Amino acid sequence: MLSARSVAWNGSLSFSATITNDGPSEARVAIDYSIGFRRANGAIHPRTFKLASRRIAPGESVVVDKTHSFRPISTRNHYPGEHVVTVQANGVVSGESRFVLSPDGTGSTPRSSR
């Protein structure tokens, strides 16, 4: 679940996910998240980040929360447009959630004049 559908350049995106062990025994779960960053050419390229490692009892659910910052960093350029977030448990990917990164946080992206 995303905290917002639009994020400003220097803002951050908070999200949460519920992981449930439907198996008959305790499970050790590695939980990661991926952000599909929009590139300059419009393609989306995913980058995976470690989130948590948990032991989950049979029938138990855990909620994980994360806030990802979109502040400028030297190793990544951010481009406006739609981006994608997924959460995965032991490599099994959840459904994706989409959000828009925009200069003003309104969801509108600047149009280029050609």
mmCIF file of C-alpha atoms in Angstrom:
data_model
loop_
_atom_site.group_PDB
_atom_site.id
_atom_site.type_symbol
_atom_site.label_atom_id
_atom_site.label_comp_id
_atom_site.label_asym_id
_atom_site.label_seq_id
_atom_site.Cartn_x
_atom_site.Cartn_y
_atom_site.Cartn_z
ATOM 1 C CA MET A 1 0.000 0.000 0.000
ATOM 2 C CA LEU A 2 1.455 3.348 -1.091
ATOM 3 C CA SER A 3 1.207 6.505 0.999
ATOM 4 C CA ALA A 4 0.723 8.645 -2.126
ATOM 5 C CA ARG A 5 0.261 8.294 -5.866
ATOM 6 C CA SER A 6 2.551 11.237 -6.567
ATOM 7 C CA VAL A 7 5.977 12.147 -5.155
ATOM 8 C CA ALA A 8 7.899 15.426 -5.492
ATOM 9 C CA TRP A 9 11.583 15.498 -6.545
ATOM 10 C CA ASN A 10 13.086 15.801 -3.059
ATOM 11 C CA GLY A 11 10.236 13.941 -1.382
ATOM 12 C CA SER A 12 9.837 10.382 -0.224
ATOM 13 C CA LEU A 13 7.425 7.518 -0.737
ATOM 14 C CA SER A 14 6.185 5.407 2.162
ATOM 15 C CA PHE A 15 4.694 1.993 1.584
ATOM 16 C CA SER A 16 3.757 -1.118 3.538
ATOM 17 C CA ALA A 17 3.151 -4.772 2.756
ATOM 18 C CA THR A 18 1.697 -7.699 4.662
ATOM 19 C CA ILE A 19 3.555 -11.015 4.422
ATOM 20 C CA THR A 20 1.652 -14.148 5.491
ATOM 21 C CA ASN A 21 2.982 -17.667 6.091
ATOM 22 C CA ASP A 22 0.343 -20.031 4.699
ATOM 23 C CA GLY A 23 2.584 -23.080 5.218
ATOM 24 C CA PRO A 24 2.443 -25.711 7.968
ATOM 25 C CA SER A 25 5.819 -24.794 9.531
ATOM 26 C CA GLU A 26 7.833 -21.754 10.509
ATOM 27 C CA ALA A 27 9.334 -19.937 7.541
ATOM 28 C CA ARG A 28 12.428 -17.793 7.290
ATOM 29 C CA VAL A 29 11.609 -15.014 4.840
ATOM 30 C CA ALA A 30 13.909 -12.578 3.068
ATOM 31 C CA ILE A 31 11.845 -9.513 2.165
ATOM 32 C CA ASP A 32 13.052 -7.132 -0.548
ATOM 33 C CA TYR A 33 11.493 -4.296 -2.493
ATOM 34 C CA SER A 34 12.066 -3.103 -6.021
ATOM 35 C CA ILE A 35 11.549 0.293 -7.556
ATOM 36 C CA GLY A 36 11.231 0.494 -11.304
ATOM 37 C CA PHE A 37 12.961 3.809 -11.978
ATOM 38 C CA ARG A 38 12.106 5.672 -15.166
ATOM 39 C CA ARG A 39 15.163 6.319 -17.327
ATOM 40 C CA ALA A 40 15.839 9.300 -19.598
ATOM 41 C CA ASN A 41 14.657 7.306 -22.640
ATOM 42 C CA GLY A 42 11.341 6.448 -20.934
ATOM 43 C CA ALA A 43 12.174 2.802 -20.179
ATOM 44 C CA ILE A 44 11.681 1.496 -16.641
ATOM 45 C CA HIS A 45 14.641 -0.204 -14.977
ATOM 46 C CA PRO A 46 14.096 -2.019 -11.645
ATOM 47 C CA ARG A 47 16.517 -1.715 -8.742
ATOM 48 C CA THR A 48 16.115 -4.120 -5.791
ATOM 49 C CA PHE A 49 16.774 -3.151 -2.168
ATOM 50 C CA LYS A 50 16.925 -5.321 0.966
ATOM 51 C CA LEU A 51 14.092 -4.680 3.401
ATOM 52 C CA ALA A 52 14.030 -7.298 6.179
ATOM 53 C CA SER A 53 14.597 -10.895 7.174
ATOM 54 C CA ARG A 54 11.974 -12.466 9.432
ATOM 55 C CA ARG A 55 10.894 -15.764 10.881
ATOM 56 C CA ILE A 56 7.142 -16.178 10.490
ATOM 57 C CA ALA A 57 5.143 -18.820 12.369
ATOM 58 C CA PRO A 58 2.501 -20.871 10.515
ATOM 59 C CA GLY A 59 -0.598 -18.754 9.891
ATOM 60 C CA GLU A 60 1.133 -15.595 11.124
ATOM 61 C CA SER A 61 1.311 -12.318 9.198
ATOM 62 C CA VAL A 62 3.848 -9.508 9.528
ATOM 63 C CA VAL A 63 3.594 -5.975 8.229
ATOM 64 C CA VAL A 64 6.724 -4.299 6.882
ATOM 65 C CA ASP A 65 6.961 -0.549 6.330
ATOM 66 C CA LYS A 66 9.503 1.438 4.357
ATOM 67 C CA THR A 67 10.090 5.020 3.290
ATOM 68 C CA HIS A 68 12.198 5.500 0.162
ATOM 69 C CA SER A 69 13.732 8.927 -0.404
ATOM 70 C CA PHE A 70 13.976 10.591 -3.788
ATOM 71 C CA ARG A 71 16.546 13.172 -2.724
ATOM 72 C CA PRO A 72 19.362 13.787 -5.221
ATOM 73 C CA ILE A 73 22.274 11.345 -4.942
ATOM 74 C CA SER A 74 25.420 11.071 -7.018
ATOM 75 C CA THR A 75 24.825 7.495 -8.205
ATOM 76 C CA ARG A 76 21.305 7.880 -9.617
ATOM 77 C CA ASN A 77 19.443 10.460 -11.681
ATOM 78 C CA HIS A 78 15.695 10.733 -11.217
ATOM 79 C CA TYR A 79 13.436 11.383 -14.183
ATOM 80 C CA PRO A 80 9.794 12.480 -14.126
ATOM 81 C CA GLY A 81 6.989 10.088 -14.939
ATOM 82 C CA GLU A 82 5.488 6.844 -13.758
ATOM 83 C CA HIS A 83 7.566 4.543 -11.538
ATOM 84 C CA VAL A 84 6.722 1.104 -10.096
ATOM 85 C CA VAL A 85 7.115 -0.471 -6.622
ATOM 86 C CA THR A 86 6.966 -4.209 -5.884
ATOM 87 C CA VAL A 87 7.670 -6.193 -2.724
ATOM 88 C CA GLN A 88 9.009 -9.731 -2.804
ATOM 89 C CA ALA A 89 9.290 -12.470 -0.192
ATOM 90 C CA ASN A 90 11.905 -15.166 -0.917
ATOM 91 C CA GLY A 91 11.901 -14.064 -4.546
ATOM 92 C CA VAL A 92 8.125 -14.270 -5.006
ATOM 93 C CA VAL A 93 7.025 -10.889 -6.361
ATOM 94 C CA SER A 94 3.816 -9.194 -5.249
ATOM 95 C CA GLY A 95 1.586 -7.136 -7.491
ATOM 96 C CA GLU A 96 2.972 -3.788 -8.527
ATOM 97 C CA SER A 97 1.936 -0.339 -7.375
ATOM 98 C CA ARG A 98 2.517 2.690 -9.581
ATOM 99 C CA PHE A 99 3.268 6.285 -8.654
ATOM 100 C CA VAL A 100 4.359 9.433 -10.478
ATOM 101 C CA LEU A 101 7.563 11.309 -9.712
ATOM 102 C CA SER A 102 7.122 14.962 -10.626
ATOM 103 C CA PRO A 103 8.934 18.230 -9.945
ATOM 104 C CA ASP A 104 6.058 19.638 -7.897
ATOM 105 C CA GLY A 105 4.515 16.447 -6.462
ATOM 106 C CA THR A 106 1.175 16.967 -8.237
ATOM 107 C CA GLY A 107 1.546 14.058 -10.625
ATOM 108 C CA SER A 108 1.948 16.271 -13.663
ATOM 109 C CA THR A 109 5.137 15.951 -15.633
ATOM 110 C CA PRO A 110 6.740 18.686 -17.724
ATOM 111 C CA ARG A 111 6.302 18.345 -21.473
ATOM 112 C CA SER A 112 9.329 18.755 -23.680
ATOM 113 C CA SER A 113 9.128 21.234 -26.511
ATOM 114 C CA ARG A 114 10.500 19.746 -29.674
#
